[in-house]
Coordinates of C-alpha atoms in Angstrom, one line a residue:
X13 CA 32.2 -23.3 20.0
X14 CA 29.1 -21.9 18.4
X15 CA 29.2 -18.5 17.0
X16 CA 26.1 -16.6 16.9
X17 CA 25.4 -13.9 14.1
X18 CA 23.4 -11.2 15.7
X19 CA 21.5 -8.9 13.3
X20 CA 21.4 -5.1 14.1
X21 CA 18.9 -2.9 12.2
X22 CA 20.6 -0.6 10.3
X23 CA 19.5 3.0 10.7
X24 CA 17.7 4.7 7.5
X25 CA 18.4 8.2 8.7
X26 CA 21.7 9.8 9.1
X27 CA 22.1 11.7 12.2
X28 CA 21.6 15.0 10.5
X29 CA 18.1 13.7 8.8
X30 CA 17.3 12.2 12.3
X31 CA 17.8 15.7 14.1
X32 CA 15.7 17.5 11.3
X33 CA 12.8 15.0 11.7
X34 CA 12.8 15.4 15.3
X35 CA 13.0 19.2 15.0
X36 CA 10.1 19.4 12.7
X37 CA 8.2 17.1 14.7
X38 CA 8.7 18.9 17.9
X39 CA 7.7 22.1 16.3
X40 CA 4.4 21.0 15.5
X41 CA 1.1 20.5 17.2
X42 CA -1.6 19.7 14.8
X43 CA -0.3 16.9 12.6
X44 CA -2.3 15.1 9.7
X45 CA -1.1 11.6 8.4
X46 CA -2.6 10.7 5.0
X47 CA -2.4 7.8 2.6
X48 CA -3.3 7.4 -1.2
X49 CA -7.0 6.5 -2.7
X50 CA -7.7 3.0 -2.5
X51 CA -6.0 2.6 0.8
X52 CA -4.4 -0.9 1.0
X53 CA -3.1 -3.0 4.1
X54 CA 0.2 -0.9 4.0
X55 CA -1.2 2.5 3.8
X56 CA -3.9 2.0 6.6
X57 CA -1.3 0.1 8.7
X58 CA 1.4 2.4 8.6
X59 CA -1.0 5.4 8.8
X60 CA -2.3 4.1 12.3
X61 CA 1.1 2.9 13.5
X62 CA 2.7 6.4 12.8
X63 CA -0.3 8.3 14.2
X64 CA -0.2 6.3 17.5
X65 CA 3.6 7.2 17.7
X66 CA 2.8 10.8 17.0
X67 CA 0.1 10.9 19.7
X68 CA 2.2 9.4 22.3
X69 CA 4.6 12.3 21.9
X70 CA 1.7 14.6 22.6
X71 CA 0.6 15.5 19.4
X72 CA -3.1 16.1 18.2
X73 CA -3.3 13.8 15.1
X74 CA -5.8 13.3 12.4
X75 CA -5.7 10.5 9.8
X76 CA -7.3 11.3 6.5
X77 CA -7.7 9.4 3.5
X78 CA -9.4 10.1 0.4
X79 CA -11.7 7.0 0.4
X80 CA -12.3 4.1 2.5
X81 CA -10.2 1.1 3.0
X82 CA -11.2 -2.7 2.3
X83 CA -13.7 -4.2 4.8
X84 CA -11.2 -6.8 5.7
X85 CA -9.0 -4.0 7.4
X86 CA -11.8 -2.9 9.5
X87 CA -10.7 -5.0 12.7
X88 CA -7.2 -3.0 12.7
X89 CA -6.9 -1.3 16.2
X90 CA -8.2 2.4 16.2
X91 CA -9.1 2.0 12.6
X92 CA -12.2 4.0 13.6
X93 CA -10.3 7.2 13.7
X94 CA -9.6 7.4 9.9
X95 CA -11.7 10.3 8.1
X96 CA -12.6 10.1 4.4
X97 CA -11.9 13.2 2.2
X98 CA -14.7 12.2 -0.1
X99 CA -17.3 11.9 2.6
X100 CA -16.8 14.6 4.6
X101 CA -14.7 17.1 2.3
X102 CA -15.5 20.5 4.1
X103 CA -14.5 19.2 7.7
X104 CA -11.3 17.5 6.1
X105 CA -10.2 20.5 4.5
X106 CA -10.7 22.4 7.5
X107 CA -8.5 20.0 9.4
X108 CA -5.8 20.2 6.7
X109 CA -6.0 24.0 6.8
X110 CA -5.5 23.9 10.5
X111 CA -2.6 21.4 10.5
X112 CA 1.1 22.6 11.0
X113 CA 2.5 19.5 9.8
X114 CA 1.5 16.8 7.0
X115 CA 2.9 13.1 6.8
X116 CA 2.3 11.6 3.3
X117 CA 2.7 8.1 3.9
X118 CA 2.8 5.3 1.1
X119 CA 2.7 7.4 -1.9
X120 CA 5.2 9.4 -3.8
X121 CA 3.1 12.1 -5.4
X122 CA -0.1 14.3 -4.9
X123 CA -1.6 12.7 -8.0
X124 CA -2.0 9.6 -5.8
X125 CA -4.4 11.5 -3.7
X126 CA -6.7 12.5 -6.9
X127 CA -9.4 14.9 -5.6
X128 CA -7.8 15.2 -2.2
X129 CA -4.5 16.3 -3.8
X130 CA -5.5 19.8 -4.3
X131 CA -6.5 20.4 -0.7
X132 CA -3.4 19.0 0.4
X133 CA -1.6 21.2 -2.0
X134 CA -3.3 24.2 -0.6
X135 CA -2.5 23.7 2.9
X136 CA 0.3 25.8 4.3
X137 CA 1.6 23.1 6.6
X138 CA 5.0 21.5 5.7
X139 CA 4.8 18.0 4.3
X140 CA 7.0 15.0 4.9
X141 CA 6.8 12.0 2.4
X142 CA 7.4 8.5 4.2
X143 CA 7.2 5.9 1.2
X144 CA 9.0 3.1 -0.7
X145 CA 7.6 3.7 -4.3
X146 CA 10.1 4.9 -7.0
X147 CA 10.4 8.5 -8.1
X148 CA 9.2 10.4 -5.0
X149 CA 7.9 14.2 -6.0
X150 CA 10.8 15.8 -3.6
X151 CA 9.4 19.3 -4.6
X152 CA 6.0 18.6 -2.7
X153 CA 7.8 18.0 0.7
X154 CA 10.1 19.5 3.0
X155 CA 11.5 16.2 3.8
X156 CA 11.6 12.9 1.9
X157 CA 12.2 9.7 3.4
X158 CA 11.9 7.4 0.6
X159 CA 13.6 3.6 0.4
X160 CA 12.1 1.8 -2.8
X161 CA 14.3 -1.1 -1.6
X162 CA 12.3 -1.8 1.6
X163 CA 9.3 -4.0 1.6
X164 CA 6.7 -1.7 2.7
X165 CA 5.9 1.8 4.1
X166 CA 5.0 -0.1 7.5
X167 CA 8.5 -1.4 7.5
X168 CA 9.7 2.3 7.1
X169 CA 7.5 3.4 10.1
X170 CA 8.8 0.6 12.2
X171 CA 12.5 1.6 11.4
X172 CA 12.0 5.3 12.1
X173 CA 10.1 4.6 15.4
X174 CA 12.9 2.4 16.3
X175 CA 15.5 4.8 15.3
X176 CA 13.6 7.6 17.2
X177 CA 13.8 5.6 20.3
X178 CA 10.1 4.7 20.5
X179 CA 10.3 1.0 20.3
X180 CA 10.2 0.3 24.1
X181 CA 7.1 2.2 24.6
X182 CA 5.4 0.7 21.3
X183 CA 1.9 -0.8 22.1
X184 CA 0.7 -4.1 20.7
X185 CA -1.8 -2.4 18.7
X186 CA 0.7 -0.3 17.2
X187 CA 2.9 -3.5 16.3
X188 CA -0.4 -4.9 14.8
X189 CA -0.6 -2.3 12.3
X190 CA 2.8 -2.5 11.3
X191 CA 3.0 -6.2 11.0
X192 CA -0.6 -6.1 8.9
X193 CA 1.2 -3.4 6.5
X194 CA 4.3 -5.7 6.0
X195 CA 2.5 -8.7 5.6
X196 CA 0.0 -7.6 3.1
X197 CA 2.6 -5.5 1.0
X198 CA 4.6 -8.7 0.5
X199 CA 1.8 -11.0 -0.3
X200 CA 2.4 -12.9 3.0
X201 CA 6.1 -12.4 2.7
X202 CA 6.0 -14.3 -0.7
X203 CA 7.5 -11.4 -2.7
X204 CA 10.0 -8.3 -2.1
X205 CA 10.8 -9.9 1.1
X206 CA 14.1 -11.5 1.1
X207 CA 15.9 -8.9 3.4
X208 CA 17.2 -10.6 6.8
X209 CA 16.2 -7.5 8.5
X210 CA 12.7 -8.2 7.6
X211 CA 12.4 -11.1 9.9
X212 CA 14.3 -9.4 12.7
X213 CA 11.6 -6.6 12.6
X214 CA 9.0 -9.4 12.8
X215 CA 10.9 -11.1 15.9
X216 CA 10.7 -7.8 17.4
X217 CA 7.2 -7.2 16.8
X218 CA 6.3 -10.6 18.3
X219 CA 7.9 -9.7 21.4
X220 CA 5.0 -7.1 21.8
X221 CA 2.4 -9.6 21.9
X222 CA 1.1 -9.6 18.3
X223 CA -0.6 -12.8 17.1
X224 CA 0.6 -13.1 13.6
X225 CA -1.4 -16.1 12.8
X226 CA -4.6 -14.3 13.9
X227 CA -3.8 -11.5 11.8
X228 CA -3.2 -13.6 8.9
X229 CA -6.9 -15.1 9.2
X230 CA -8.3 -11.7 9.9
X231 CA -6.9 -10.6 6.4
X232 CA -7.0 -13.6 4.1
X233 CA -9.5 -16.0 5.7
X234 CA -12.6 -14.0 6.0
X235 CA -14.1 -14.2 2.6
X236 CA -17.8 -14.4 1.8
X237 CA -19.6 -17.4 0.0
X238 CA -19.8 -14.8 -2.9
X239 CA -16.3 -13.5 -2.9
X240 CA -15.3 -17.4 -3.3
X241 CA -18.0 -17.9 -6.0
X242 CA -16.5 -14.9 -7.7
X243 CA -13.0 -16.1 -7.7
X244 CA -14.2 -19.4 -9.2
X245 CA -15.8 -17.8 -12.0
X246 CA -13.0 -15.4 -13.0
X247 CA -10.6 -18.3 -12.8
X248 CA -12.9 -20.5 -14.9
X249 CA -14.7 -18.2 -17.3
X250 CA -12.6 -14.7 -17.6
X251 CA -8.9 -15.9 -17.4
X252 CA -7.0 -15.6 -20.5
X253 CA -3.7 -16.8 -21.4
X254 CA -0.9 -15.5 -23.7
X255 CA 2.6 -15.6 -24.5
X256 CA 2.8 -19.5 -24.3
X257 CA 1.0 -19.3 -20.7
X258 CA 3.4 -16.8 -19.3
X259 CA 1.4 -14.2 -19.1
X260 CA -2.6 -13.8 -18.1
X261 CA -5.4 -11.3 -18.1
X262 CA -8.8 -11.2 -16.6
X263 CA -11.4 -8.7 -16.4
X264 CA -14.1 -7.6 -14.0
X265 CA -17.2 -5.6 -15.2
X266 CA -19.4 -3.5 -13.0
X267 CA -22.2 -6.0 -13.8
X268 CA -20.3 -8.8 -12.5
X269 CA -19.5 -7.3 -9.6
X270 CA -23.4 -6.7 -9.1
X271 CA -23.9 -10.2 -9.7
X272 CA -21.6 -11.5 -7.1
X273 CA -22.4 -8.8 -4.5
X274 CA -19.0 -7.2 -4.5
X275 CA -18.1 -5.2 -1.7
X276 CA -14.7 -3.2 -1.2
X277 CA -11.9 -5.4 -0.8
X278 CA -13.3 -8.4 -3.0
X279 CA -10.8 -8.1 -5.7
X280 CA -7.8 -8.1 -3.3
X281 CA -5.5 -11.1 -4.2
X282 CA -7.3 -12.1 -7.4
X283 CA -4.4 -11.0 -9.5
X284 CA -2.1 -13.2 -7.5
X285 CA -3.8 -16.5 -8.4
X286 CA -2.6 -17.1 -11.9
X287 CA 1.0 -17.1 -11.0
X288 CA 0.1 -20.2 -9.3
X289 CA 0.1 -21.9 -12.9
X290 CA 3.5 -23.5 -13.7
X291 CA 5.6 -21.2 -15.8
X292 CA 3.5 -17.8 -15.1
X293 CA 5.5 -14.7 -15.1
X294 CA 2.7 -12.0 -15.4
X295 CA -1.0 -11.5 -14.2
X296 CA -2.7 -8.4 -15.3
X297 CA -6.0 -7.8 -13.8
X298 CA -8.4 -5.3 -15.5
X299 CA -11.1 -4.0 -13.4
X300 CA -14.0 -1.4 -14.0
X301 CA -14.0 1.3 -11.3
X302 CA -17.2 1.4 -9.4
X303 CA -17.1 5.2 -8.5
X304 CA -15.4 6.6 -11.9
X305 CA -15.2 6.0 -15.5
X306 CA -11.7 4.2 -15.4
X307 CA -10.7 0.8 -15.7
X308 CA -8.3 -0.2 -12.7
X309 CA -5.3 -2.1 -13.4
X310 CA -3.1 -4.4 -11.0
X311 CA 0.1 -6.2 -12.2
X312 CA 1.9 -9.0 -10.4
X313 CA 5.0 -10.7 -11.5
X314 CA 7.7 -13.2 -10.5
X315 CA 11.4 -13.3 -10.6
X316 CA 12.7 -10.2 -12.3
X317 CA 10.0 -9.3 -14.6
X318 CA 9.3 -5.6 -14.3
X319 CA 5.7 -4.8 -13.5
X320 CA 6.5 -1.2 -12.8
X321 CA 8.0 -0.3 -16.0
X322 CA 5.2 -1.9 -17.9
X323 CA 2.7 0.1 -15.6
X324 CA 4.5 3.3 -16.6
X325 CA 4.7 2.8 -20.2
X326 CA 1.0 1.3 -20.7
X327 CA -1.0 2.0 -17.9
X328 CA -0.1 5.4 -16.3
X329 CA 0.9 4.2 -13.1
X330 CA 3.8 2.5 -11.5
X331 CA 5.0 0.7 -8.3
X332 CA 7.4 -2.4 -7.5
X333 CA 9.3 -4.7 -9.6
X334 CA 6.9 -7.6 -8.9
X335 CA 3.7 -5.5 -8.0
X336 CA 2.5 -2.2 -9.8
X337 CA -0.9 -0.7 -10.5
X338 CA -2.3 1.9 -12.8
X339 CA -5.6 3.3 -14.6
X340 CA -6.9 3.6 -18.4
X341 CA -9.4 6.2 -18.9
X342 CA -11.3 4.1 -21.4
X343 CA -13.8 1.1 -22.1
X344 CA -12.5 -2.3 -20.7
X345 CA -12.4 -3.8 -24.1
X346 CA -9.9 -1.2 -25.1
X347 CA -8.2 -1.7 -22.1
X348 CA -7.9 -5.2 -23.0
X349 CA -6.2 -4.4 -26.2
X350 CA -4.0 -2.2 -24.4
X351 CA -3.0 -5.2 -21.9
X352 CA -2.6 -7.3 -25.1
X353 CA -0.1 -4.6 -26.5
X354 CA 1.8 -4.2 -23.3
X355 CA 2.5 -8.2 -23.4
X356 CA 3.8 -8.4 -26.9
X357 CA 6.0 -5.4 -26.1
X358 CA 7.6 -7.1 -23.1
X359 CA 7.6 -10.6 -24.9
X360 CA 11.3 -10.9 -24.8
X361 CA 11.3 -10.6 -20.8
X362 CA 8.5 -13.2 -20.3

C-alpha cells in the first residue's frame, strides 16, 4: 500500500487577524502599495501581485516606489503601473495624501524608503506591513504581518491571497510576479528555501500556467556584453581574499561603472559569485552609489554565517542570515577598511 503525504499550507494569520485584515481592506477605497528604495525582484513581484489582488476586489490601487527597479524586471506583467517618488514627487505625494490605506511591502521601517519615508509618514492613511525582515517597526503600522522565517515577501503575499480565498481567481500574471519574487530572493532557490511548503506553493503557481524556465531566463540570462566583461573584470582584478580564503571583498567605483556602461541591475548577483570558491563562507560587495555619496554594501554567506549581524554591527543595515545589506556614508577606501574590520571581528565564525 502506498501512503501519500499531502502537504497543506499552514495559515499565517489567526482567524481574528484574518478578520481584521479583511475589515481594513473592505473599509478602504484608495489603496497605495509601496516598497523599499532600490527595489529588487521580491519588492517588485510582491507589490505587483498584491496590487492585482486588491484591484480584483474593486480597489483603486497605486504602486509607488522611491526609485526605479532593475532593467531586467521590466518584462514583469503590469510593471508599467509603478510610479517613482523621486521622479514625480508632487504627484506621488498627492496619491499618498488621498489614500485611505497604505501597504508597506518588503521593508520593516520607513527609513528603508529614504526620501519617500517622510511622505508616507505624513499621510493620514492606515498602514499595514507585509514583510519578512527582522525587527519590524510596529509603531509605524496599524497591522504588522511579519514572518522572517519565510523565503520572501512574495511568498507571504501568496499565502495571504490563498488564505483570503483568492487563489481560484489568481491570474497567470499575478502568479508570475509571485514566482519571480520568490526565485530572486532565494538566489534561484539556493538559500533560505528548505521549507517544503515553498515547493507546494510553486506547484500551485504552476497550475496557473507560469513558465518558470522562461522566468529564470528573463531574470538571469539577459546580460549585456558589457555586463559579462564587468563580471570578469571584478573576478580577476578586484576580488580580494581574506581569512584563509573563507571571506572575500570586492569594490566597484563610479568610474568603473562608467567604463563598462553600467545600467541599473548590472550589479545583481555579482556578490554571489565568490561563494563558488571551495570553503568560501562570506562575500562582501562594496559599490559606490550612482546617486548619493554613500557606499552600498551587499553581504552573502553560506551555512550559518550571520550576514545580518555583521550588517547591523558594521554597515548600518540588516537583513537575513545569508543575505543582507547596508550602506556607509564615507569614501570607498574607508569602506574597505570597515569591511576588513568586520571580517576580523567575525573571524571565529568563518
